[in-house]
PDB file of C-alpha atoms in Angstrom:
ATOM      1  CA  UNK J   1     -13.323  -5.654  11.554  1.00  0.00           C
ATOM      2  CA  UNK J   2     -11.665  -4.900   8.375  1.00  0.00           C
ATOM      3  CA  UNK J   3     -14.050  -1.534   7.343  1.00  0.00           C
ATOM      4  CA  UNK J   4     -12.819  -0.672  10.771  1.00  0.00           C
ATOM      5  CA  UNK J   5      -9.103  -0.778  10.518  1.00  0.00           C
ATOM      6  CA  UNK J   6      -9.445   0.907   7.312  1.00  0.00           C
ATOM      7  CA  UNK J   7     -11.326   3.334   9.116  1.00  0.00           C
ATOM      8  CA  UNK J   8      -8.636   4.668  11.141  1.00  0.00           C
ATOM      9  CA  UNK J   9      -6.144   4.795   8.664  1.00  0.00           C
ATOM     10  CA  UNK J  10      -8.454   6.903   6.835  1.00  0.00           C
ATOM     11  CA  UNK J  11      -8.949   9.483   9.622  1.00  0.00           C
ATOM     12  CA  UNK J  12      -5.575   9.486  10.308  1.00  0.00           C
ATOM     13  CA  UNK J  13      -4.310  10.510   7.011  1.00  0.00           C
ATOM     14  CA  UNK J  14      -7.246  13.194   7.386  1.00  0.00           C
ATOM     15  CA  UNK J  15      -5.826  14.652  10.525  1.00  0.00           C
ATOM     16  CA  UNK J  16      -2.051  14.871   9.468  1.00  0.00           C
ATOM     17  CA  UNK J  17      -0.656  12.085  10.727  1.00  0.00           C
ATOM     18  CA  UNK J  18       1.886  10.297   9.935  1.00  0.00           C
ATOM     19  CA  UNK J  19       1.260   6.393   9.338  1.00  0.00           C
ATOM     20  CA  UNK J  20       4.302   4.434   9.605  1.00  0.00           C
ATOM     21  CA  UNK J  21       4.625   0.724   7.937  1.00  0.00           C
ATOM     22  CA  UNK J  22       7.267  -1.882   6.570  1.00  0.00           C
ATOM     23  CA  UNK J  23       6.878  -4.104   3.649  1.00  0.00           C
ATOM     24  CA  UNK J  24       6.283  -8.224   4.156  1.00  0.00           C
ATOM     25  CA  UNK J  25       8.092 -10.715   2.570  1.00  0.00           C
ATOM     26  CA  UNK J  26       8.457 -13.217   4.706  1.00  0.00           C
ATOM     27  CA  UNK J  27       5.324 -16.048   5.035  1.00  0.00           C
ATOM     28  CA  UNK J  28       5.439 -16.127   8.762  1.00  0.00           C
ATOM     29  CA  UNK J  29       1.995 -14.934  11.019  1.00  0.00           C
ATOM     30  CA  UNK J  30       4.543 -14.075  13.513  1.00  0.00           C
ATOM     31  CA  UNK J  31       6.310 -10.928  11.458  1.00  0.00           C
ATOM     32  CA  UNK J  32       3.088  -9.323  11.438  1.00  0.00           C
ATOM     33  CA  UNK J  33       2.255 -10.379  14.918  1.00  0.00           C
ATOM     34  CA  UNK J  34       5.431  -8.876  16.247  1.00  0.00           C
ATOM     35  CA  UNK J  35       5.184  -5.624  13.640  1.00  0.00           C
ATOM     36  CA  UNK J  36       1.690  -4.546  15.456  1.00  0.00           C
ATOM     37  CA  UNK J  37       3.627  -4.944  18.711  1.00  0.00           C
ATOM     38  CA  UNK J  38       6.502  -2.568  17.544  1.00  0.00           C
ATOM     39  CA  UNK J  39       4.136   0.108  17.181  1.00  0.00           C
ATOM     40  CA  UNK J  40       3.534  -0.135  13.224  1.00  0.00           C
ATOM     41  CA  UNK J  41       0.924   1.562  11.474  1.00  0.00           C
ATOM     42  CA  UNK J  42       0.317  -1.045   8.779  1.00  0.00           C
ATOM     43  CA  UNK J  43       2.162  -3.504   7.072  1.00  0.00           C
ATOM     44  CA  UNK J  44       2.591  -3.738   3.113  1.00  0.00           C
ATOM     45  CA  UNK J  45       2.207  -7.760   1.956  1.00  0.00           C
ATOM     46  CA  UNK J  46       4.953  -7.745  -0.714  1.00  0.00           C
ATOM     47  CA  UNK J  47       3.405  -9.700  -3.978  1.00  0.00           C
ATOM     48  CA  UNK J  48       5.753  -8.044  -6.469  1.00  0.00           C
ATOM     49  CA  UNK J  49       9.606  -8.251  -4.488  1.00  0.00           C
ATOM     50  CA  UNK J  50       9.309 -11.142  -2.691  1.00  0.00           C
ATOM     51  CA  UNK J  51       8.260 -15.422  -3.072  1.00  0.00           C
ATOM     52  CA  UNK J  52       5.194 -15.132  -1.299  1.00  0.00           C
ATOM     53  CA  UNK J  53       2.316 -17.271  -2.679  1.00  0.00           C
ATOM     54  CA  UNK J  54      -1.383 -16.264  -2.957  1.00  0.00           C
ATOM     55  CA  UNK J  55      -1.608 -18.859  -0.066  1.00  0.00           C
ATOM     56  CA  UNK J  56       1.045 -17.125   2.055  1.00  0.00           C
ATOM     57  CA  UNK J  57      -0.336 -13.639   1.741  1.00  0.00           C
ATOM     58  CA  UNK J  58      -3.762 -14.586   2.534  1.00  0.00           C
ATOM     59  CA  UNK J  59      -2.154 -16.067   5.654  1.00  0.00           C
ATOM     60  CA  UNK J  60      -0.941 -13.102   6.685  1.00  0.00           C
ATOM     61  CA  UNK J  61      -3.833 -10.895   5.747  1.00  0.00           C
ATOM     62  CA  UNK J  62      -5.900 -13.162   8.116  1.00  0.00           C
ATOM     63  CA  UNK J  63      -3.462 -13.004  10.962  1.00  0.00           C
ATOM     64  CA  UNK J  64      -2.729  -9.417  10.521  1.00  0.00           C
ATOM     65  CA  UNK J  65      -6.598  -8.202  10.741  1.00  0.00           C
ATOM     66  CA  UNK J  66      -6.835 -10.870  14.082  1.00  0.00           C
ATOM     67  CA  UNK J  67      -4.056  -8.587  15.717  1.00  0.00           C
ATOM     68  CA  UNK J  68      -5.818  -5.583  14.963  1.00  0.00           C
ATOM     69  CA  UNK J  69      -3.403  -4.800  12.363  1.00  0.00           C
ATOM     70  CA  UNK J  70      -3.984  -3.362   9.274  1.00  0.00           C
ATOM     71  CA  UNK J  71      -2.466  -5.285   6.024  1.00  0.00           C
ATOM     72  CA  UNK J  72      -2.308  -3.990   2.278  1.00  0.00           C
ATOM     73  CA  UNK J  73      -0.791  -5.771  -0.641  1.00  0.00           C
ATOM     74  CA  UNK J  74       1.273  -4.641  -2.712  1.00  0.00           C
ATOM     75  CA  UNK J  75       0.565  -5.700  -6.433  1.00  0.00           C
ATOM     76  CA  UNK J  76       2.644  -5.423  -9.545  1.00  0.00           C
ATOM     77  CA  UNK J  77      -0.180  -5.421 -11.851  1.00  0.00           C
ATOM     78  CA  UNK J  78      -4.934  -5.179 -11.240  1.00  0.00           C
ATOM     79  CA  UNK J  79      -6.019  -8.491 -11.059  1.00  0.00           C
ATOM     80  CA  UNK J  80      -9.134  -8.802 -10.112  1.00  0.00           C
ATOM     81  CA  UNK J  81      -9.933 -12.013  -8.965  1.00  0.00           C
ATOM     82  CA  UNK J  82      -6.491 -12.303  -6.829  1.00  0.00           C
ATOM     83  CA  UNK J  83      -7.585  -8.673  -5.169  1.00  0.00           C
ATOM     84  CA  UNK J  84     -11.260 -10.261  -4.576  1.00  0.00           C
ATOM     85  CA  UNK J  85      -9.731 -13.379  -2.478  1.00  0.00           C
ATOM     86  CA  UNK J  86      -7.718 -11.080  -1.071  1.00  0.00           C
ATOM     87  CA  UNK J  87     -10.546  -8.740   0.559  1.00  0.00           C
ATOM     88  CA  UNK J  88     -12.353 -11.375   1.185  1.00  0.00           C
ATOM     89  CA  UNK J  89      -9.957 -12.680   3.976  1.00  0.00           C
ATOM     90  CA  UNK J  90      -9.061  -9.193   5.143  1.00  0.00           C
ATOM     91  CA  UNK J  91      -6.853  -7.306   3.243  1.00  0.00           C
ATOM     92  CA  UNK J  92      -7.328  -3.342   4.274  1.00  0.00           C
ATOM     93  CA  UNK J  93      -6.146  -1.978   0.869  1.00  0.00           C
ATOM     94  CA  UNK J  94      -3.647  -2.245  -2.319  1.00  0.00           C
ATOM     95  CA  UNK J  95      -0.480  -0.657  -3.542  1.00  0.00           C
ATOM     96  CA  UNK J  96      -0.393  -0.951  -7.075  1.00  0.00           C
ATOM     97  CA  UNK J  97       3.401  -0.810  -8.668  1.00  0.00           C
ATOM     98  CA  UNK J  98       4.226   1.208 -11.612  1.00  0.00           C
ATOM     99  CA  UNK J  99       1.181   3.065 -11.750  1.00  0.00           C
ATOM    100  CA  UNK J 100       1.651   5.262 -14.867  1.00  0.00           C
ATOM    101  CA  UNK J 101      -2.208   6.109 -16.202  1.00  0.00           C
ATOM    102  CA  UNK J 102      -5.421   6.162 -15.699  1.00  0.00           C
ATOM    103  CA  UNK J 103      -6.915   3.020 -16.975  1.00  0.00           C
ATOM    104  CA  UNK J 104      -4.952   1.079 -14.314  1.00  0.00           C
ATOM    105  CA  UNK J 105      -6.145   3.774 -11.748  1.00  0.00           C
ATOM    106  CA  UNK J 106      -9.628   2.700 -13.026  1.00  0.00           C
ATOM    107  CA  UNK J 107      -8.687  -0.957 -13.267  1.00  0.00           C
ATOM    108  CA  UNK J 108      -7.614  -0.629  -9.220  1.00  0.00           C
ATOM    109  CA  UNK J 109     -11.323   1.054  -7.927  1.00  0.00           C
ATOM    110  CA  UNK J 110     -13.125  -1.238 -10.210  1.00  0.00           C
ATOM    111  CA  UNK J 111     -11.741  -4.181  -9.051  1.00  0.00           C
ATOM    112  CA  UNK J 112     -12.224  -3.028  -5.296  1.00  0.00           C
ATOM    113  CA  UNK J 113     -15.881  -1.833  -5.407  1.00  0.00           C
ATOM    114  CA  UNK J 114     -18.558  -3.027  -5.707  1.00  0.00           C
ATOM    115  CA  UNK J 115     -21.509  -2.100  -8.733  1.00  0.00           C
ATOM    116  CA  UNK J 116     -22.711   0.379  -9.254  1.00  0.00           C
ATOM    117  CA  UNK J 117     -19.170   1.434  -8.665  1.00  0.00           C
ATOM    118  CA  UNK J 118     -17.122  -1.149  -9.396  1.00  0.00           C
ATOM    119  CA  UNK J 119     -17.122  -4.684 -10.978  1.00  0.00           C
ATOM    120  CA  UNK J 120     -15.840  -7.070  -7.900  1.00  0.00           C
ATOM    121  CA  UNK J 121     -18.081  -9.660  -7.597  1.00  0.00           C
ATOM    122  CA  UNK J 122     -20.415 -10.454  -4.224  1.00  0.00           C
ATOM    123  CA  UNK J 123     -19.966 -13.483  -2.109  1.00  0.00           C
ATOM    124  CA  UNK J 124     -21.077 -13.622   0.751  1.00  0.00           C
ATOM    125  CA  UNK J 125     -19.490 -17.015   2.034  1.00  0.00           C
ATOM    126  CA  UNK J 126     -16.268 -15.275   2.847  1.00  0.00           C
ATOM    127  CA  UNK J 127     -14.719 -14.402   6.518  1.00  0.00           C
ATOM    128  CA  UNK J 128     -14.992 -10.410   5.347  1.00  0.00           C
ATOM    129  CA  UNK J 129     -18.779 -10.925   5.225  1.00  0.00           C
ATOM    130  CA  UNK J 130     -18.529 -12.657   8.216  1.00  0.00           C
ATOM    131  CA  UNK J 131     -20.243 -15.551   6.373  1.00  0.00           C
ATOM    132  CA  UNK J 132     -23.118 -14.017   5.337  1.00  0.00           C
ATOM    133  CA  UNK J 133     -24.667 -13.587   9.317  1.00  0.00           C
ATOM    134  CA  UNK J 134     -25.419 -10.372   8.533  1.00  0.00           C
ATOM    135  CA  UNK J 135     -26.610 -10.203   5.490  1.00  0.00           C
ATOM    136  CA  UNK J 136     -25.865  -8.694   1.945  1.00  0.00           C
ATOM    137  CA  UNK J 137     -27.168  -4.785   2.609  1.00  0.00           C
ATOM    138  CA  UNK J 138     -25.314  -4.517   6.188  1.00  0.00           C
ATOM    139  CA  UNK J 139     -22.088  -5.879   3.974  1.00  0.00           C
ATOM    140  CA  UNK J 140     -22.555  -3.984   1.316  1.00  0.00           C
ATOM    141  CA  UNK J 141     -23.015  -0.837   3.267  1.00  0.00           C
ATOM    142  CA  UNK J 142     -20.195  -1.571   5.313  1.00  0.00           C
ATOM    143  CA  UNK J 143     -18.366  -2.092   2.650  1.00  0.00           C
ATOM    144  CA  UNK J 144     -19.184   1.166   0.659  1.00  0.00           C
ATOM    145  CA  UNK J 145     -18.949   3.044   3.615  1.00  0.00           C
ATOM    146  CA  UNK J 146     -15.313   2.710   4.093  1.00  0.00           C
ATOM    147  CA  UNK J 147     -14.221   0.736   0.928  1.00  0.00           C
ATOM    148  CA  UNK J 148     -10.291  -0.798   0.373  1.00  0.00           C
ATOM    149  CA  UNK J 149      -7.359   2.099   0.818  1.00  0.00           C
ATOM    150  CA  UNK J 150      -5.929   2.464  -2.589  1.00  0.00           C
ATOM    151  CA  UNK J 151      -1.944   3.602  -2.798  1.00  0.00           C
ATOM    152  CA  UNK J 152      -0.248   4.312  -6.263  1.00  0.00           C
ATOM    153  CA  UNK J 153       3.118   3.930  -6.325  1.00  0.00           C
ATOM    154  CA  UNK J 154       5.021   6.409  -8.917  1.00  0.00           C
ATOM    155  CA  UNK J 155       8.164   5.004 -10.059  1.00  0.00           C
ATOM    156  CA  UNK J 156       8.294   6.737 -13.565  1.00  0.00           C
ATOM    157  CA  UNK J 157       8.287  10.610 -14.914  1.00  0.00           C
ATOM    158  CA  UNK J 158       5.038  10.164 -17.371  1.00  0.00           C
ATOM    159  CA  UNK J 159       3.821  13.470 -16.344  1.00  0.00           C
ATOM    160  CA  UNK J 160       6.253  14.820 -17.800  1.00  0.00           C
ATOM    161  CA  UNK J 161       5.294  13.455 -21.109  1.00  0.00           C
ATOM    162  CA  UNK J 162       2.572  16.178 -21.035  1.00  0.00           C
ATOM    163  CA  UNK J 163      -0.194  13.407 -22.161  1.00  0.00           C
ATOM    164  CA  UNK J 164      -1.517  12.988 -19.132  1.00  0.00           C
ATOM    165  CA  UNK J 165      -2.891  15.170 -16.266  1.00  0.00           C
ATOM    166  CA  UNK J 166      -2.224  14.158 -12.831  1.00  0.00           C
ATOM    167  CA  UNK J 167      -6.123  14.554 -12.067  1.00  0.00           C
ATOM    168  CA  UNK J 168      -6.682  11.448 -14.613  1.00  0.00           C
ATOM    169  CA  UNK J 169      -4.700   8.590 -12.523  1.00  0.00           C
ATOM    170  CA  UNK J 170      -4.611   9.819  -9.104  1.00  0.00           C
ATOM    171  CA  UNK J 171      -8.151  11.220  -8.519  1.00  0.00           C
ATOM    172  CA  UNK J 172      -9.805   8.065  -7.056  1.00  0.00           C
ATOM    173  CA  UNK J 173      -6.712   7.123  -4.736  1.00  0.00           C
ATOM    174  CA  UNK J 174      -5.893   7.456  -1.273  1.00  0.00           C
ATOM    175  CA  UNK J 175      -2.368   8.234  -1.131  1.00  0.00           C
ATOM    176  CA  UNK J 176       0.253   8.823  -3.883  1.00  0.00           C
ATOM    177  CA  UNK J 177       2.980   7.312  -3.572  1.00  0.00           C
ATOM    178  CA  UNK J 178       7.027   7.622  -4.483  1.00  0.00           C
ATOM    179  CA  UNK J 179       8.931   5.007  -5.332  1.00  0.00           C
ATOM    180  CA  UNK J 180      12.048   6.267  -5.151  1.00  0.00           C
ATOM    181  CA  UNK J 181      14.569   3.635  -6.471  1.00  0.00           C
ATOM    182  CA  UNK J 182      12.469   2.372  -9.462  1.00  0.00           C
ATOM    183  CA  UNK J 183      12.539   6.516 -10.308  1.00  0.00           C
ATOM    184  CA  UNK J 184      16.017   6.987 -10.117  1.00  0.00           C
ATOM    185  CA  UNK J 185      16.726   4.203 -12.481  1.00  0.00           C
ATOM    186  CA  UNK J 186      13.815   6.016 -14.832  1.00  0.00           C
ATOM    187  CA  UNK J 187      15.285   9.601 -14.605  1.00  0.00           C
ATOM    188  CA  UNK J 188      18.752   7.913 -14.697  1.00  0.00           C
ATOM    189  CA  UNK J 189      19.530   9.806 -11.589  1.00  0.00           C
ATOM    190  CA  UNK J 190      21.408   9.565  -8.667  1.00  0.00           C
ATOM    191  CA  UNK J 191      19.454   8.329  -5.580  1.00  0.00           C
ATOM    192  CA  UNK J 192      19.578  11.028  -3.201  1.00  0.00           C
ATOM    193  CA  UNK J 193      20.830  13.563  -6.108  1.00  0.00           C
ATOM    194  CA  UNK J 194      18.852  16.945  -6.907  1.00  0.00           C
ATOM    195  CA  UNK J 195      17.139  15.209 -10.130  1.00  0.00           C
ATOM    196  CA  UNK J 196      15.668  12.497  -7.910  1.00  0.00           C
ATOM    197  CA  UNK J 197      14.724  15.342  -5.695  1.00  0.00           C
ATOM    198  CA  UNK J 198      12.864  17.499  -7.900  1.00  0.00           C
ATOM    199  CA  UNK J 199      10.871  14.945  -9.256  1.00  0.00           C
ATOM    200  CA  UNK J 200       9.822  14.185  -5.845  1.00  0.00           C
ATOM    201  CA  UNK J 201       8.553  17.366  -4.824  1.00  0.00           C
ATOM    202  CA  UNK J 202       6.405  17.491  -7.871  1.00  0.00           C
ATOM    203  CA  UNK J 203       4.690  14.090  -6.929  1.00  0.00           C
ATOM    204  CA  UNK J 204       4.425  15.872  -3.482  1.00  0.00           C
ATOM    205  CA  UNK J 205       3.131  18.923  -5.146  1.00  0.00           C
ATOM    206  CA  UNK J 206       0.656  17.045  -7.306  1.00  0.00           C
ATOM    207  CA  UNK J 207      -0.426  14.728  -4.175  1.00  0.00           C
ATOM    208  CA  UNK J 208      -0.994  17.831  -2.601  1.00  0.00           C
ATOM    209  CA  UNK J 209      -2.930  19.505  -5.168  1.00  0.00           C
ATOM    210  CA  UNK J 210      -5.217  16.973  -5.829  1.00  0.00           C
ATOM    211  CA  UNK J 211      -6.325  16.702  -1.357  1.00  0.00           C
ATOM    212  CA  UNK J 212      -4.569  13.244  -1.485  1.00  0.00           C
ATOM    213  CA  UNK J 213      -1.929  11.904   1.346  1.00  0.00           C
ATOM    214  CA  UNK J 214       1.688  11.641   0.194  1.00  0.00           C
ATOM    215  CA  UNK J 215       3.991   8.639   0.787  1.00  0.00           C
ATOM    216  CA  UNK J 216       6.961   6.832   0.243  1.00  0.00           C
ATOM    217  CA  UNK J 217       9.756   4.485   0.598  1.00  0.00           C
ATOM    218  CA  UNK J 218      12.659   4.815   2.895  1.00  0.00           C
ATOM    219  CA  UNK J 219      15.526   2.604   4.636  1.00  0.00           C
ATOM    220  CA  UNK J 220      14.418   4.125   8.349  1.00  0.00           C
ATOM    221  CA  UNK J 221      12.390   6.775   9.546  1.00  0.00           C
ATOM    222  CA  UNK J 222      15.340   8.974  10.059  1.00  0.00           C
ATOM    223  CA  UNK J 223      16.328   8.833   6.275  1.00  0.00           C
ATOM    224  CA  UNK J 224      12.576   9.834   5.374  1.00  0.00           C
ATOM    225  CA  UNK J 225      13.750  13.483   4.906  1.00  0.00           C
ATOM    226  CA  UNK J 226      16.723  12.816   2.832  1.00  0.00           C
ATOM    227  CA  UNK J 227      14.706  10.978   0.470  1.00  0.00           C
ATOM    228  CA  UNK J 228      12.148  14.109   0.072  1.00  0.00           C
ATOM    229  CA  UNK J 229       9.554  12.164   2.334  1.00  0.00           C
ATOM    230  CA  UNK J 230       9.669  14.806   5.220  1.00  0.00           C
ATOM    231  CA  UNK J 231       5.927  15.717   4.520  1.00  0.00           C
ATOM    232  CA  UNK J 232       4.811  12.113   3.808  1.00  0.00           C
ATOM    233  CA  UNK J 233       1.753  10.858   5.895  1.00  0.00           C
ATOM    234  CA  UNK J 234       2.241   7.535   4.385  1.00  0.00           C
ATOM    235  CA  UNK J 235       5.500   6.092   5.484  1.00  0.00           C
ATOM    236  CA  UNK J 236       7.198   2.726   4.325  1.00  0.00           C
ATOM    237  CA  UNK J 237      10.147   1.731   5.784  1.00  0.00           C
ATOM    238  CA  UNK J 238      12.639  -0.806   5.041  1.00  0.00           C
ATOM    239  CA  UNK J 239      10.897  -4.441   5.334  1.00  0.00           C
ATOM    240  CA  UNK J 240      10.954  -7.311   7.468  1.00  0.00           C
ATOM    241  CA  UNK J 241      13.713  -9.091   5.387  1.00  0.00           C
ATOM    242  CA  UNK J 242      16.157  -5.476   6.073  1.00  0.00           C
ATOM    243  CA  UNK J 243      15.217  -5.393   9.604  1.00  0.00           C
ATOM    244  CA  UNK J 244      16.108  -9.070  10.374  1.00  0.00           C
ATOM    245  CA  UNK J 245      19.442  -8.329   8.432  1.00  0.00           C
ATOM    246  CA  UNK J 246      20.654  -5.458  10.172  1.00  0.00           C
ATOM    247  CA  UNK J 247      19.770  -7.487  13.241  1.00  0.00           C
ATOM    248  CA  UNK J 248      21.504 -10.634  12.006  1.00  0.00           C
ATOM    249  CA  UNK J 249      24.309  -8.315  11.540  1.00  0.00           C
ATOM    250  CA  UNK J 250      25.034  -6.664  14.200  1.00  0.00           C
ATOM    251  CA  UNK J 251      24.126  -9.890  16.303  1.00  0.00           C
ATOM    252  CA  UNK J 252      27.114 -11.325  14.230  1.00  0.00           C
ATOM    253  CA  UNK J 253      29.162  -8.679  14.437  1.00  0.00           C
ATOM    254  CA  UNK J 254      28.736  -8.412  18.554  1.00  0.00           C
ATOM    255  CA  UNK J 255      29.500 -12.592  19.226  1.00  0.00           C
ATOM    256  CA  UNK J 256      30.019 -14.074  16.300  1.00  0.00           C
ATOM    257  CA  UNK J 257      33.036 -14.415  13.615  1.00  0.00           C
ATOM    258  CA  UNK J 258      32.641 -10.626  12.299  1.00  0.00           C
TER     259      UNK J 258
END
């Protein structure tokens, strides 16, 4: 079922479409449960900002794939092991943090193929290879046949550094990704402010350059275009931590002490 959701988010990002998602950070099945019944693309499984464990993440992978819902992880670093448990009880893809050159663009599709293009070792005693009952060509097939959606997150100007073409680190992804805040702090700009902006529509340029879908981070849907994310197939919004705030909030602020 997995090669299948990943499926559709590929041939929606080929048709133009936009994909909307939130980040996870809370370890509850029902978050995910309820974000496929909101009308969500995808969800994002938050291993770098939030306290999920391994544990909880695989939990959530597993539940997410059972309601027909995509789920990628977000990682702060490639490890490989951690991303081979992790496809091995359904996660659809990962968003690697930070990503700033091509060896951990590398790193990412080696860990999430398998030889000869890859290094992510075969079990076949796993709920992704449906336990081995169909044996290791069919998975394999399946597998390289629509293989794990990979999302780079830029948060830093290295291209600007000149020592690295964009072709190098993005070439092998799926969607290129801004983060916007972490990028700010790097340019020491103002979020929202013309220096933020620029560097944006050179990711955006570069993302569109290279044939790859461009994405990003916003608070809702209808800031997407003040953060430069009006052409973004790839949308991230807010998380489930935000959302149950804003609810909390005005939930307060309509009966409560506020």
């Amino acid at each position: 079922m997995t090669t299948a959701l990943r499926a559709r988010l590929r041939a929606a990002l080929a048709d133009g479409s936009r994909l909307h998602g939130t980040f996870v950070k809370l370890p509850a099945p029902d978050v995910v449960e309820l974000c496929g019944l909101a009308g969500f693309d995808f969800v994002v499984v938050d291993l770098e900002h939030s306290v999920l464990t391994e544990a909880d993440a695989i939990g959530l992978v597993r539940h997410a794939e059972r309601c027909g819902l995509p789920a990628l992880v977000r990682v702060p670093q490639v490890d490989g092991p951690l991303i081979c448990r992790l496809l091995e009880n359904g996660a659809a893809g990962f968003q690697l943090s930070m990503l700033s050159g091509p060896a951990q663009a590398w790193a990412l599709v080696q860990a999430t193929r398998f030889a000869p293009d890859g290094d992510r070792s075969v079990s076949l005693a796993n709920r992704s290879a449906g336990f081995g009952r169909g044996g290791l060509a069919a998975f394999l097939a399946a597998e390289r046949a629509d293989p794990p959606l990979l999302v780079g997150q830029i948060e830093t100007p290295w291209w600007r550094d000149g020592g690295t073409a964009w072709d190098e680190v993005i070439a092998d992804l799926d969607v290129v990704f801004v983060g916007g805040t972490d990028l700010a702090v790097s340019l020491g700009a103002e979020p929202g402010g013309a220096d933020l902006r620029a560097a944006v529509t050179e990711i955006e340029d570069a993302a569109r350059r290279h044939g790859i879908a461009f994405g990003g981070w916003a608070p809702s849907p209808a800031a997407a275009k003040a953060h430069g994310l009006a052409a973004a197939r790839y949308l991230v919004t807010g998380s489930d931590l935000q959302i149950l705030a804003a609810g909390l909030h005005a939930a307060a602020g309509e009966g409560g002490n506020g």
